[in-house]
Short mmCIF file of C-alpha atoms and ligand atoms in Angstrom, two decimals:
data_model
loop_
_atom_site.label_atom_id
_atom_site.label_comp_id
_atom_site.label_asym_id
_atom_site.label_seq_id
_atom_site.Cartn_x
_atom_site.Cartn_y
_atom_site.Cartn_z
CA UNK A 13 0.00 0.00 0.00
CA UNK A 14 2.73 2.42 0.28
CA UNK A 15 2.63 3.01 -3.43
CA UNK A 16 -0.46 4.79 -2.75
CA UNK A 17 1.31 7.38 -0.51
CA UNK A 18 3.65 7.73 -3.33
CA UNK A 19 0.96 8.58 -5.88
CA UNK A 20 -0.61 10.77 -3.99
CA UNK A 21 1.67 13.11 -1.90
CA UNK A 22 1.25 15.82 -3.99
CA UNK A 23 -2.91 16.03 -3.37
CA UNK A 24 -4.11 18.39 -0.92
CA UNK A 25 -5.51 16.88 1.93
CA UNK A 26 -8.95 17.19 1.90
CA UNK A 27 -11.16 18.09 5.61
CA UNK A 28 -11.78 14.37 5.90
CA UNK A 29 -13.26 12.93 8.84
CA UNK A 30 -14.37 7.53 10.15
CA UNK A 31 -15.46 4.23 9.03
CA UNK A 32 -14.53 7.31 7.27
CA UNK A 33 -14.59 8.64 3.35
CA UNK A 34 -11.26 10.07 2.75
CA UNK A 35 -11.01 12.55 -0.31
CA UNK A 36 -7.31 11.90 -1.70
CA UNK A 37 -8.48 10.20 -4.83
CA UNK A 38 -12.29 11.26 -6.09
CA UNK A 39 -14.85 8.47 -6.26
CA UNK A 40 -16.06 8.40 -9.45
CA UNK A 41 -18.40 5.73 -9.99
CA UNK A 42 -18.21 3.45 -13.41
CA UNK A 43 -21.60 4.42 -15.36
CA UNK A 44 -23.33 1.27 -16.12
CA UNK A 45 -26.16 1.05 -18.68
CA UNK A 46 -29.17 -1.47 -17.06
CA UNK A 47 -32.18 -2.06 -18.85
CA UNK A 48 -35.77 -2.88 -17.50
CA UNK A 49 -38.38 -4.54 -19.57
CA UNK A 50 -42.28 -5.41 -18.71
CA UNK A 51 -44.41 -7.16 -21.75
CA UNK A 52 -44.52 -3.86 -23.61
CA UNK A 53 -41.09 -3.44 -23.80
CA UNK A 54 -37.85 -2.25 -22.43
CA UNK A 55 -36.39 1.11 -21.04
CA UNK A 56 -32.28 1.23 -20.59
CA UNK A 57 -31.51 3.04 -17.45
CA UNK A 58 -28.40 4.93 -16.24
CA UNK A 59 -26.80 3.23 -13.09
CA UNK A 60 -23.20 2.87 -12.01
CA UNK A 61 -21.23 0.39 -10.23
CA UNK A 62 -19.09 1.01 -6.65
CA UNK A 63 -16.06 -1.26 -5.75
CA UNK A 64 -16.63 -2.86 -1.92
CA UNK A 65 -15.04 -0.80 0.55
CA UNK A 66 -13.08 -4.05 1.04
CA UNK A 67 -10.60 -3.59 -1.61
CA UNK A 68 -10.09 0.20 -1.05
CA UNK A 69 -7.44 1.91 0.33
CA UNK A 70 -7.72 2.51 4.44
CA UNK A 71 -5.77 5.53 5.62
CA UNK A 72 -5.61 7.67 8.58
CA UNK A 73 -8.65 10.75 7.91
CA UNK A 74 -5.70 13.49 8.33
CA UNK A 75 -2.98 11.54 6.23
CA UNK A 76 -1.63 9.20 4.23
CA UNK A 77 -1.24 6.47 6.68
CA UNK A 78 -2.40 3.45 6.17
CA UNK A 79 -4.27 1.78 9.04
CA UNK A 80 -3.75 -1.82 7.39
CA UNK A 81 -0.65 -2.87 5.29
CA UNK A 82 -0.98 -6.33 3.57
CA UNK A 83 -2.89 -8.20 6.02
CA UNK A 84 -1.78 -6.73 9.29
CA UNK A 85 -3.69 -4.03 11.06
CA UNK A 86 -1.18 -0.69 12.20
CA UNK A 87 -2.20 -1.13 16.28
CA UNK A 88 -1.27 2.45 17.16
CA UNK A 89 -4.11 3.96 14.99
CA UNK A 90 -6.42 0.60 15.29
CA UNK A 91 -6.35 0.35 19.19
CA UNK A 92 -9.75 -0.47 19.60
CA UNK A 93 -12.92 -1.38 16.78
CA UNK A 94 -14.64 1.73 17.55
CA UNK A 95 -10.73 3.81 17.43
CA UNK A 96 -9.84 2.46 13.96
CA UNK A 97 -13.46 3.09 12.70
CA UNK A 98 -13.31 6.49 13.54
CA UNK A 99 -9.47 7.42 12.67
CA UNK A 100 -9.52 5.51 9.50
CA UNK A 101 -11.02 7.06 6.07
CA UNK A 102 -11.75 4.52 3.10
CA UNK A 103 -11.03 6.37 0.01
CA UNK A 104 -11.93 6.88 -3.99
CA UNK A 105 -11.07 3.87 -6.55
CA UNK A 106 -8.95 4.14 -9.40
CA UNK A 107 -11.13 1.64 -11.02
CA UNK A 108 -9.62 1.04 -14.05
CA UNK A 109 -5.54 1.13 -13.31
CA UNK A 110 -5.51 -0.29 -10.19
CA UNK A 111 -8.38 -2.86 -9.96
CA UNK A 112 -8.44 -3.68 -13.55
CA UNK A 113 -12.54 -2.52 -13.40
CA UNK A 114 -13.90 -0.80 -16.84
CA UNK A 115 -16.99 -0.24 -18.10
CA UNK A 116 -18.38 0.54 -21.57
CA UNK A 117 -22.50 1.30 -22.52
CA UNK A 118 -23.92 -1.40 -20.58
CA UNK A 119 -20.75 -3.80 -20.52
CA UNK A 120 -18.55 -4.46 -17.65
CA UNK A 121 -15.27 -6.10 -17.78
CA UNK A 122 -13.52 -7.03 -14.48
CA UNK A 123 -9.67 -8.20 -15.04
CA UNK A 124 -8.08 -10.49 -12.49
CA UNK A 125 -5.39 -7.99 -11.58
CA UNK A 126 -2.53 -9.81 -9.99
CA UNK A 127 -0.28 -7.18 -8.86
CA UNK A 128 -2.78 -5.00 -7.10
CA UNK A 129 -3.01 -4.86 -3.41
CA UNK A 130 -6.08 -6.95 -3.79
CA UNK A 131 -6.46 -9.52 -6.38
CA UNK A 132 -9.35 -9.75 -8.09
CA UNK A 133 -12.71 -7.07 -7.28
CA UNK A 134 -16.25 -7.07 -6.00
CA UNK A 135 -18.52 -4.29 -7.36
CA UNK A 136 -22.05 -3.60 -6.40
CA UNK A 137 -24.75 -2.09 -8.66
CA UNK A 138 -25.60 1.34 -7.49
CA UNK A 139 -29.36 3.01 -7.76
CA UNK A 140 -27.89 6.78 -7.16
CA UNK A 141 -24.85 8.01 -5.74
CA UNK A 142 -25.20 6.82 -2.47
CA UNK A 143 -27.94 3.67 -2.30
CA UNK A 144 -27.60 0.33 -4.08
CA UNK A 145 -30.50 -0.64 -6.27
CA UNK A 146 -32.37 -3.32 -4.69
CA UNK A 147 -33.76 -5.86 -6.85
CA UNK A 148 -36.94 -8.04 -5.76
CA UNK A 149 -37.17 -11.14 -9.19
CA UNK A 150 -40.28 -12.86 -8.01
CA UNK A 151 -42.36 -13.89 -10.69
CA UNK A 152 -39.70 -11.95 -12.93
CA UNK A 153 -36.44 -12.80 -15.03
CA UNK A 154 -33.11 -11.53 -15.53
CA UNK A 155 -30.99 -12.15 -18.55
CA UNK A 156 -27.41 -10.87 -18.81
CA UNK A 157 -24.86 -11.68 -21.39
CA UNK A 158 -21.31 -13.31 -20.14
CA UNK A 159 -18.22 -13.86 -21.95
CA UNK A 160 -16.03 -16.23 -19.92
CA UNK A 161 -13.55 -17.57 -22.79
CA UNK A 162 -10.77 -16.00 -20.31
CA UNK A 163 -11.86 -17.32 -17.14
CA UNK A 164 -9.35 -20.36 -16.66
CA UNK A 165 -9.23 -22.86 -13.28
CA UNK A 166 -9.33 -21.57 -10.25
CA UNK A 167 -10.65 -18.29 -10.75
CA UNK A 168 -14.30 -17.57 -10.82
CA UNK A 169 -16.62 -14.43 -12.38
CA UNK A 170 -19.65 -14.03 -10.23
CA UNK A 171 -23.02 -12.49 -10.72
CA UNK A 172 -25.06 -13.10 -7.71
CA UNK A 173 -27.46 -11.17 -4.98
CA UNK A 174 -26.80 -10.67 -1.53
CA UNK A 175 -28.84 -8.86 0.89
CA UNK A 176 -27.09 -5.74 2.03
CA UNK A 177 -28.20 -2.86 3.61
CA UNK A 178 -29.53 -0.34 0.50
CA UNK A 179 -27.50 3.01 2.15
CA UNK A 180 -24.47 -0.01 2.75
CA UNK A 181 -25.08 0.39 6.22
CA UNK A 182 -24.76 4.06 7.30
CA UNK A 183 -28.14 5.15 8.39
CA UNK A 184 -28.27 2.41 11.19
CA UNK A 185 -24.04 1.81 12.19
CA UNK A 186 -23.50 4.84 13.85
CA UNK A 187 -19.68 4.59 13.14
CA UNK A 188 -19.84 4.28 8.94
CA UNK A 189 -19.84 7.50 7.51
CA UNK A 190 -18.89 5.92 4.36
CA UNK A 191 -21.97 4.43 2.99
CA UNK A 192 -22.94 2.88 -0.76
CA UNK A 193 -20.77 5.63 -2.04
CA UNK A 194 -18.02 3.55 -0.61
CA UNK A 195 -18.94 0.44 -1.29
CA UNK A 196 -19.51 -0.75 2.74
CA UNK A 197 -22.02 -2.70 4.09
CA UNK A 198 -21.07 -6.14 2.41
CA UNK A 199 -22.50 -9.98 3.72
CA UNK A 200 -23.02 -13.44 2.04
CA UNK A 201 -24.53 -16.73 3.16
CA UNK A 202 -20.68 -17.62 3.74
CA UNK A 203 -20.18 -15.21 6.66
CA UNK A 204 -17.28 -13.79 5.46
CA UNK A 205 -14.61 -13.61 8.24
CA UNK A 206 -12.00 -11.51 6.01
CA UNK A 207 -14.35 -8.25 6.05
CA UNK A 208 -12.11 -4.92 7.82
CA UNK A 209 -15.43 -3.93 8.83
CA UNK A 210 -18.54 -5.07 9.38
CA UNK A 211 -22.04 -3.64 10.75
CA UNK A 212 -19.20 0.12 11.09
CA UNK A 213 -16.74 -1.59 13.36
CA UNK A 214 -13.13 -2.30 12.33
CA UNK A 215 -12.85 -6.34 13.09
CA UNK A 216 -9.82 -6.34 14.83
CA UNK A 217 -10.59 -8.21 17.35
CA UNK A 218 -8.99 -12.12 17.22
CA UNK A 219 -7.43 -10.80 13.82
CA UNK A 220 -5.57 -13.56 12.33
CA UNK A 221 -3.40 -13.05 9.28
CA UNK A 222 -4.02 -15.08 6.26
CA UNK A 223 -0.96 -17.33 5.67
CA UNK A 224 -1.96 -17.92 2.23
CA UNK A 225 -3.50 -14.55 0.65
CA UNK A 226 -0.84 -11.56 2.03
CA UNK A 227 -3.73 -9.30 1.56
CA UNK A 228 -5.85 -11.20 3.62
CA UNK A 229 -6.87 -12.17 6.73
CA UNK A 230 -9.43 -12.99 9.31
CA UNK A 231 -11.37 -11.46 12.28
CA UNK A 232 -13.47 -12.54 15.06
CA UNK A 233 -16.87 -11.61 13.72
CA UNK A 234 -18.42 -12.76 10.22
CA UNK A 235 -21.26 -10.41 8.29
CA UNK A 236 -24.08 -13.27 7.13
CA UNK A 237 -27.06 -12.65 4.64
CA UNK A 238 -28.77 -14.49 2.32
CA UNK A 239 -27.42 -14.87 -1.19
CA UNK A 240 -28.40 -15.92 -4.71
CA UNK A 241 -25.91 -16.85 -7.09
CA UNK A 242 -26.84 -16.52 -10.26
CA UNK A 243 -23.59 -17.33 -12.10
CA UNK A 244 -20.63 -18.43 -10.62
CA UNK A 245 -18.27 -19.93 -13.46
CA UNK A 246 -15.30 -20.19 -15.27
CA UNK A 247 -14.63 -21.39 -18.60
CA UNK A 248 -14.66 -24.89 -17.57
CA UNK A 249 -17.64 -25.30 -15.17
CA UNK A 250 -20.54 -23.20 -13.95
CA UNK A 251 -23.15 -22.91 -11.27
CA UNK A 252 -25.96 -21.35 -10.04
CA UNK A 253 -26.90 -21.74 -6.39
CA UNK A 254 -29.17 -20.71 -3.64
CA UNK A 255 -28.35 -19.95 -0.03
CA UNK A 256 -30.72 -18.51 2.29
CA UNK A 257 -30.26 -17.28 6.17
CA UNK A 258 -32.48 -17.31 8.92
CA UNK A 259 -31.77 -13.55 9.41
CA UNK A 260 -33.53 -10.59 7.76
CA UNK A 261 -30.86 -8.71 6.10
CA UNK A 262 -27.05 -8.39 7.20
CA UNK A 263 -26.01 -9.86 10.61
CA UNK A 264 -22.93 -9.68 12.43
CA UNK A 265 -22.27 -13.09 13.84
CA UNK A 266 -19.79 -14.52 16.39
CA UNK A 267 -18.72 -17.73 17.12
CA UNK A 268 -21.19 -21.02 16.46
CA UNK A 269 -23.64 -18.71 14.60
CA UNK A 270 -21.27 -18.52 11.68
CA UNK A 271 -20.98 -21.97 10.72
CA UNK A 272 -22.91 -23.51 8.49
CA UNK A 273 -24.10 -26.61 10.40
CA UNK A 274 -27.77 -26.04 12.48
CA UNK A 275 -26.13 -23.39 14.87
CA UNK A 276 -25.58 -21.24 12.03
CA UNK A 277 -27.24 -18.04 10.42
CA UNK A 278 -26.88 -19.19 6.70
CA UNK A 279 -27.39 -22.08 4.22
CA UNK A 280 -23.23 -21.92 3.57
CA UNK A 281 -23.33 -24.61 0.67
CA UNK A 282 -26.72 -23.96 -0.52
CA UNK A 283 -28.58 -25.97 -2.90
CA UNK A 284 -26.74 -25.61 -6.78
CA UNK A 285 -27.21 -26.70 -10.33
CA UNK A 286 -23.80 -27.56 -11.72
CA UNK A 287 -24.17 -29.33 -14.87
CA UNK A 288 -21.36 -31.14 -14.97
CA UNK A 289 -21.89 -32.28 -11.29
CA UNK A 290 -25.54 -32.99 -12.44
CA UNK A 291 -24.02 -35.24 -14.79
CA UNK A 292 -24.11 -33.40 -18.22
CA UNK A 293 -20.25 -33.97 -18.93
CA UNK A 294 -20.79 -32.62 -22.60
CA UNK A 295 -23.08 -29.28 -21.78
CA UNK A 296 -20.57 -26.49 -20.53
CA UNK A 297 -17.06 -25.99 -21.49
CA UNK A 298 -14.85 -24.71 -24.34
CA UNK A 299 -16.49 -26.61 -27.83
CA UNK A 300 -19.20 -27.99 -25.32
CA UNK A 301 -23.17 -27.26 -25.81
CA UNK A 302 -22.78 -24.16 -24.50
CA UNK A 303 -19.26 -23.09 -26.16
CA UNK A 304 -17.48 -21.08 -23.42
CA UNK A 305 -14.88 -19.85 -25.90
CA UNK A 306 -17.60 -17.50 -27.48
CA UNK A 307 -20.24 -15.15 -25.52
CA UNK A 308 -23.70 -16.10 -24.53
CA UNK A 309 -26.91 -15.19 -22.46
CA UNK A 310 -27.83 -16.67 -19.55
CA UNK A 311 -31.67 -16.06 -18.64
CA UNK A 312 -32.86 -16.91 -15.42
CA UNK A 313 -36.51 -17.07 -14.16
CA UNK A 314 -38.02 -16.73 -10.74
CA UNK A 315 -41.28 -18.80 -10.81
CA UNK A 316 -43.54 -18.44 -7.51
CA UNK A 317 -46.10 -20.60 -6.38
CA UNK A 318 -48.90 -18.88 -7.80
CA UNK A 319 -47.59 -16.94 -10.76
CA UNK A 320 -47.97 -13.63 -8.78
CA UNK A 321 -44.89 -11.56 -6.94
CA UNK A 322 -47.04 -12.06 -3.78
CA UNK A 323 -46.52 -15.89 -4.11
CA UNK A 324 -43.67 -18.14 -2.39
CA UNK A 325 -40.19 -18.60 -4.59
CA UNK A 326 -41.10 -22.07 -5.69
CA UNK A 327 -38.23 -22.37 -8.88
CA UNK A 328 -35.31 -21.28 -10.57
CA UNK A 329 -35.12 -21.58 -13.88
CA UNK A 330 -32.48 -21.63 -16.48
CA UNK A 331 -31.97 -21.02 -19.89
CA UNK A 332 -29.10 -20.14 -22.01
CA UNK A 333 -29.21 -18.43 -25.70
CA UNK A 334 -26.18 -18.70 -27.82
CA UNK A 335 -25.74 -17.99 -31.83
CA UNK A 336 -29.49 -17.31 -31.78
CA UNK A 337 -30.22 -20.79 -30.31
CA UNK A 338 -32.27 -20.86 -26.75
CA UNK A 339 -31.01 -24.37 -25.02
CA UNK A 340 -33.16 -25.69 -21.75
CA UNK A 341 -30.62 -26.20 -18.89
CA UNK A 342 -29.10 -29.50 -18.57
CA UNK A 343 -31.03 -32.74 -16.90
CA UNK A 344 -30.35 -34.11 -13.94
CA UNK A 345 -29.03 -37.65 -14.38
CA UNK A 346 -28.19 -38.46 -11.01
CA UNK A 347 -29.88 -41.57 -10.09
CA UNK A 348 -31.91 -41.03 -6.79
CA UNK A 349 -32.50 -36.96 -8.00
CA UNK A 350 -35.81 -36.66 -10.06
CA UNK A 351 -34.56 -35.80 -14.01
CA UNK A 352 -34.90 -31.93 -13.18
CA UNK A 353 -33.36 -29.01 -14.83
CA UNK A 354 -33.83 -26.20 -12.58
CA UNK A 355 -33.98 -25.61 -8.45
CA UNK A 356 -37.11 -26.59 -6.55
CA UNK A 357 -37.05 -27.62 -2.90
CA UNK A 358 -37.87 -31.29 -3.66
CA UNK A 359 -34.78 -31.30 -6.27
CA UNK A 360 -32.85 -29.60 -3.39
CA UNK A 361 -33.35 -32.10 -0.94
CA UNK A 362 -33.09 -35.02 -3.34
CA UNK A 363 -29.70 -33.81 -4.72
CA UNK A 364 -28.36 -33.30 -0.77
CA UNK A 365 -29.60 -36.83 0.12
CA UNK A 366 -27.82 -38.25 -3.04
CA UNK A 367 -24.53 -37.02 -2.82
CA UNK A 368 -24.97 -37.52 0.95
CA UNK A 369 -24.54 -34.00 1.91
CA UNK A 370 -26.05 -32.67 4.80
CA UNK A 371 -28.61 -30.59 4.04
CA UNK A 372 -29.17 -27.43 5.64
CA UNK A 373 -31.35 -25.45 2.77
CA UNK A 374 -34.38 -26.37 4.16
CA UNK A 375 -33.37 -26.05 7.40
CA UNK A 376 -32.95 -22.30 6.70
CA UNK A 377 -35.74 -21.36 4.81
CA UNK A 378 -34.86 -23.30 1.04
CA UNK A 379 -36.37 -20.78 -1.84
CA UNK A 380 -39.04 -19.51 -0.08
CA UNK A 381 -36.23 -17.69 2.17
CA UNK A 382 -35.08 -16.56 -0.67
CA UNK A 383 -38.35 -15.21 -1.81
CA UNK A 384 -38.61 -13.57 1.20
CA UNK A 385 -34.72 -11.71 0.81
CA UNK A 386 -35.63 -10.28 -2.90
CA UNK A 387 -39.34 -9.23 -0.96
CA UNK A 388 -36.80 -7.24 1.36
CA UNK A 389 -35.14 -6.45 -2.09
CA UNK A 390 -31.52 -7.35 -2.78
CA UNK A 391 -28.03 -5.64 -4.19
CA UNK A 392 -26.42 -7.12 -7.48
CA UNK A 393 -22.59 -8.21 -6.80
CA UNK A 394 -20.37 -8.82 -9.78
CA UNK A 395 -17.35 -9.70 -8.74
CA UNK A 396 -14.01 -11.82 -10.56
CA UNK A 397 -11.83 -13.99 -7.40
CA UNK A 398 -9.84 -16.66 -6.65
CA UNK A 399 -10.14 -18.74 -3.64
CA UNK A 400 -6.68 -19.40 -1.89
CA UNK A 401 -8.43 -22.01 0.47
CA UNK A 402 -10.10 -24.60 -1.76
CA UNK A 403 -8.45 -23.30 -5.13
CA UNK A 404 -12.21 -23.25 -6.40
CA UNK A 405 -12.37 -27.24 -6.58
CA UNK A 406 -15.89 -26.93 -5.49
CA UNK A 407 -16.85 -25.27 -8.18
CA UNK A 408 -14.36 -26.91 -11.64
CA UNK A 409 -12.82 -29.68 -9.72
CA UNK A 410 -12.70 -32.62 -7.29
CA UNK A 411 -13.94 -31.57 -3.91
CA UNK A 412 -13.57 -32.29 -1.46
CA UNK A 413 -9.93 -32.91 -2.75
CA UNK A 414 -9.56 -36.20 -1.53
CA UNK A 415 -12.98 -37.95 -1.70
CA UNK A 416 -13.29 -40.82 -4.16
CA UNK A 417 -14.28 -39.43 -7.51
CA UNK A 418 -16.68 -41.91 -8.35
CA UNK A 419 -18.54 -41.03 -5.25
CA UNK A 420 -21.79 -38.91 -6.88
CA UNK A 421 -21.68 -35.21 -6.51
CA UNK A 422 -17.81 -35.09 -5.98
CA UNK A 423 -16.89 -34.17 -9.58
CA UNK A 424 -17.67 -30.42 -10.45
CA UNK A 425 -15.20 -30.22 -13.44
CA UNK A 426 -12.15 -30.84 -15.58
CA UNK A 427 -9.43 -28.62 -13.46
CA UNK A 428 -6.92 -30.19 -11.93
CA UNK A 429 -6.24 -29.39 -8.06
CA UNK A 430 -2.90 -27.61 -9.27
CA UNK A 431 -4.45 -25.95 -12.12
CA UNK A 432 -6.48 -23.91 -9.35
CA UNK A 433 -3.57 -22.36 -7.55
CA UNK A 434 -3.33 -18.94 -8.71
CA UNK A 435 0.30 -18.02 -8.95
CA UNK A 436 1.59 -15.59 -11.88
CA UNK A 437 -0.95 -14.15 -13.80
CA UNK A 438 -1.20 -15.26 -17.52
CA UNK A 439 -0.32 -12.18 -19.89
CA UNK A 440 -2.96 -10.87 -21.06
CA UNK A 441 -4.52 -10.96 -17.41
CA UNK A 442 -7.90 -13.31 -17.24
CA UNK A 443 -11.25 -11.56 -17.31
CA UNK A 444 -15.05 -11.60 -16.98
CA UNK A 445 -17.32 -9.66 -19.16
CA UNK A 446 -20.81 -9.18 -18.13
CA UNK A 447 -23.13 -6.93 -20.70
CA UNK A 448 -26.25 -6.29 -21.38
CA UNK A 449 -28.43 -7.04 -18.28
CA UNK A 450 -31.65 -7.03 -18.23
CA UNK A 451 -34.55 -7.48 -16.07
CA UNK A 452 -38.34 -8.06 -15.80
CA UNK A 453 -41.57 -9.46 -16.19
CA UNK A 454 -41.29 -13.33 -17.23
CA UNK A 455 -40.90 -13.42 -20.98
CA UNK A 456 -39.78 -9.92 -21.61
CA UNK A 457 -36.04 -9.66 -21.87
CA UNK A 458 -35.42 -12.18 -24.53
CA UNK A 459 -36.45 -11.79 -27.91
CA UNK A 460 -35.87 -15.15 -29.06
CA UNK A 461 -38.81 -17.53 -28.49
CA UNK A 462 -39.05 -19.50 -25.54
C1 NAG B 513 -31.16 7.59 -3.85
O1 NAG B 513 -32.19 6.64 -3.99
C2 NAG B 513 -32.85 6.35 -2.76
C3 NAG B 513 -33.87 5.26 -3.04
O2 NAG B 513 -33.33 4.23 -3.82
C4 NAG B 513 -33.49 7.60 -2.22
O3 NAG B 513 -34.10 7.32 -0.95
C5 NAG B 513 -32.44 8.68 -2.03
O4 NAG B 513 -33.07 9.90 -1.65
C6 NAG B 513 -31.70 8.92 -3.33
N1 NAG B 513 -30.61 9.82 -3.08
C7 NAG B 513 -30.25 10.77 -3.93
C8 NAG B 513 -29.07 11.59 -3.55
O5 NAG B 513 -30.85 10.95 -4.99
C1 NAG B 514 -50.60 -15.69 -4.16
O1 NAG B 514 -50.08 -16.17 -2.92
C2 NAG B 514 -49.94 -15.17 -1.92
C3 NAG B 514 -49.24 -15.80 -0.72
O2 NAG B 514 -49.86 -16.99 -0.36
C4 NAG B 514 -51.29 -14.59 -1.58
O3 NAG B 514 -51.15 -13.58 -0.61
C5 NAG B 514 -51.89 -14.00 -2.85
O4 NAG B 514 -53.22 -13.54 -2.58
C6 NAG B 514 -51.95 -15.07 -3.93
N1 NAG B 514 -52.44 -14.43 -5.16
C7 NAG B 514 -53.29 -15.04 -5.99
C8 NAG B 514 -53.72 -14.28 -7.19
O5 NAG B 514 -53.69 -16.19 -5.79
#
């Protein structure tokens, strides 16, 4: 991080003042083109995108000091949670140099930038300035267009929702003075551990150092809320996966809360439709069905119980287009799983029981909890990572790593365990491109026939 400094002695220091928003580098949010359709058509809108406050630069609010180097936390300005929160400013993104972020119309291309301080980004689509646009899909679809023909192992390009605060947390934590703006307020089903702050609060406390990711590390309390993955995928495999929480909305857990067995908040491996998992070896990949070496749209439809947005979240369907050509998802072929091709409850807790996983989406609420999150309305995350702890096996390998491979459920893809261990990058640098997404009634963001 001391490169910043270096960049940026010559700025004037700004009247800055906790979880802060410093003013050395101007945020300038990435215009993103979104469009909404209903059965009589479609309006594009003007939004913009904000990098998670994660990523961004932490500094003293009168200097250029940075309160967290790498992965270890400067004690003398972080004394305390409530100290560091209010001493420590999160500053504007250089999107595109340093975090390899660009956008274009209504494209967005995320590079896996190796040499930044943080690999990879998270973004969040923003309503205004200073509120993320919430996004309820019941009994409604959203199509987006991905190109993944530079997504190799181990790294995946994510479209999902999560259920963050809309302001990113600073009308309720009385120490964020950051906001959307600035990207805070971030939670998944996972509970992430490796958050600087969560609910305003530095978490300092119980820090622990990563000893794999030098940028990383973990602290005592996790942020949990419900999640919907859309797409998670590489060239090589893909996935789309449900996770819900028993919690309304982002919650700061401790301890047993944040696992995912029954004394947990959230559904941590959710119920997910892999095809390649599911059995369709020949359906995703470079030269497969769907021909990850070219672009192609991936529709997704929200079906409720009674065909109304007041109805339970009863499916998740999935279709792709590609050259013009609409293909259902893959089957199922997993004996002991019904011969389904999207997510229902029953297909959830058939698919658990098969590959003998425990199952702890109904437990939490299966899609009906997730109904209830996009009722609450939830934040689009696009984001492009690795995964230094299971080298994203679980999504394009064998995972768990050692389990017998002929066990059902334990083959997600081609990749090799090696091939997921992110070392140099390749030249040019891999990258996601998400474009034209779209979102409405059922039906109305695909011209080609259903
Ligand atoms: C941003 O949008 C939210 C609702 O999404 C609204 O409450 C707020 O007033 C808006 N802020 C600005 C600055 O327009
Ligand atoms: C759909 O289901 C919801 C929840 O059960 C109910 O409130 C609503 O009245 C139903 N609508 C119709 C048209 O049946």
């Amino acid at each position: 991080m001391l490169s910043f400094a270096a960049l940026y002695t010559a700025s004037l220091l700004g009247a800055v003042c906790g979880q802060q928003a410093g003013t050395l580098v101007a945020e300038n949010h990435p215009p993103l083109a979104v469009t909404e359709c209903a059965a009589n058509g479609c309006i594009q809108t003007s939004k913009a995108i904000t990098l998670d406050s994660n990523w961004r630069w932490l500094h003293t609010t009168q200097g250029f000091t940075s309160c967290i180097s790498g992965n270890q936390w400067d004690a003398s300005i972080c004394s305390d949670p409530v100290a560091c929160s209010t001493s420590c400013a999160l500053d504007g993104a250089d999107y595109s140099s340093t975090y390899g972020i660009r956008t274009s119309g209504n494209s967005l291309t995320l590079k896996y930038v190796y040499s930044s301080p943080f690999r990879g980004s998270r973004t969040f689509l923003l309503d205004n300035d200073s509120t993320y646009k919430l996004f309820n899909l019941k009994n409604k679809e959203l199509a987006f267009d991905v190109d993944v023909s530079q997504l190799p192992c181990g790294l995946n390009g994510a479209l999902y929702f999560a259920e963050l605060p809309a302001d990113g947390g600073i009308s309720t934590q009385v120490h964020n003075k950051a906001g959307a703006k600035y990207g805070t307020g971030y939670c998944d089903s996972k509970c992430p551990h490796e958050l600087k702050f969560i609910a305003g609060e530095a978490n300092i406390l119980d820090w622990t150092p990563s000893n794999l990711d030098p940028n990383s590390g973990t602290g005592r309390y996790g942020a949990c809320c419900a999640e919907m993955d859309i797409w998670e995928a590489n060239s090589i495999s893909s996935a789309y996966t449900a996770h819900p929480c028993s919690a309304d909305g982002l919650h700061r857990c401790e301890g047993s809360e944040c696992d995912g067995g029954p004394t947990g908040v959230c559904d941590k491996d959710g119920c997910d439709f892999n095809p390649y998992r599911l059995g369709s070896k020949a359906f995703f990949g470079r030269g497969k069905t769907i021909d990850t070496n070219k672009k192609f749209t991936v529709l997704t439809q929200f079906i409720t119980s009674n065909g109304t947005a007041a109805g339970d979240l009863t499916e998740v369907r999935r279709f792709y287009v590609q050259n013009g050509v609409v293909r259902q998802n893959s089957v199922s072929s997993i004996p002991g799983v019904p011969a389904s091709n999207s997510l229902t409850d029953s297909f959830c807790s058939a698919q658990k029981s098969a590959f003998g996983d425990t199952d702890s989406f109904a437990p939490k609420g299966g899609l009906a909890g997730i109904g209830k999150a996009f009722e609450r309305g939830m934040v689009l995350v696009m984001s492009i990572e690795d995964d230094s702890d299971r080298n994203m096996l679980w999504l394009d390998g064998t995972y768990p790593p050692h389990a017998d491979p002929l066990n059902p459920g334990v083959v997600r893809g081609e990749c090799s365990a090696g091939e997921g261990i992110i070392v140099e990058p390749d030249d040019p640098a891999p990258q996601v491109k998400f474009s034209n997404i779209r979102y409405g009634d059922l039906g109305s963001t695909t011209s080609v026939n259903m």
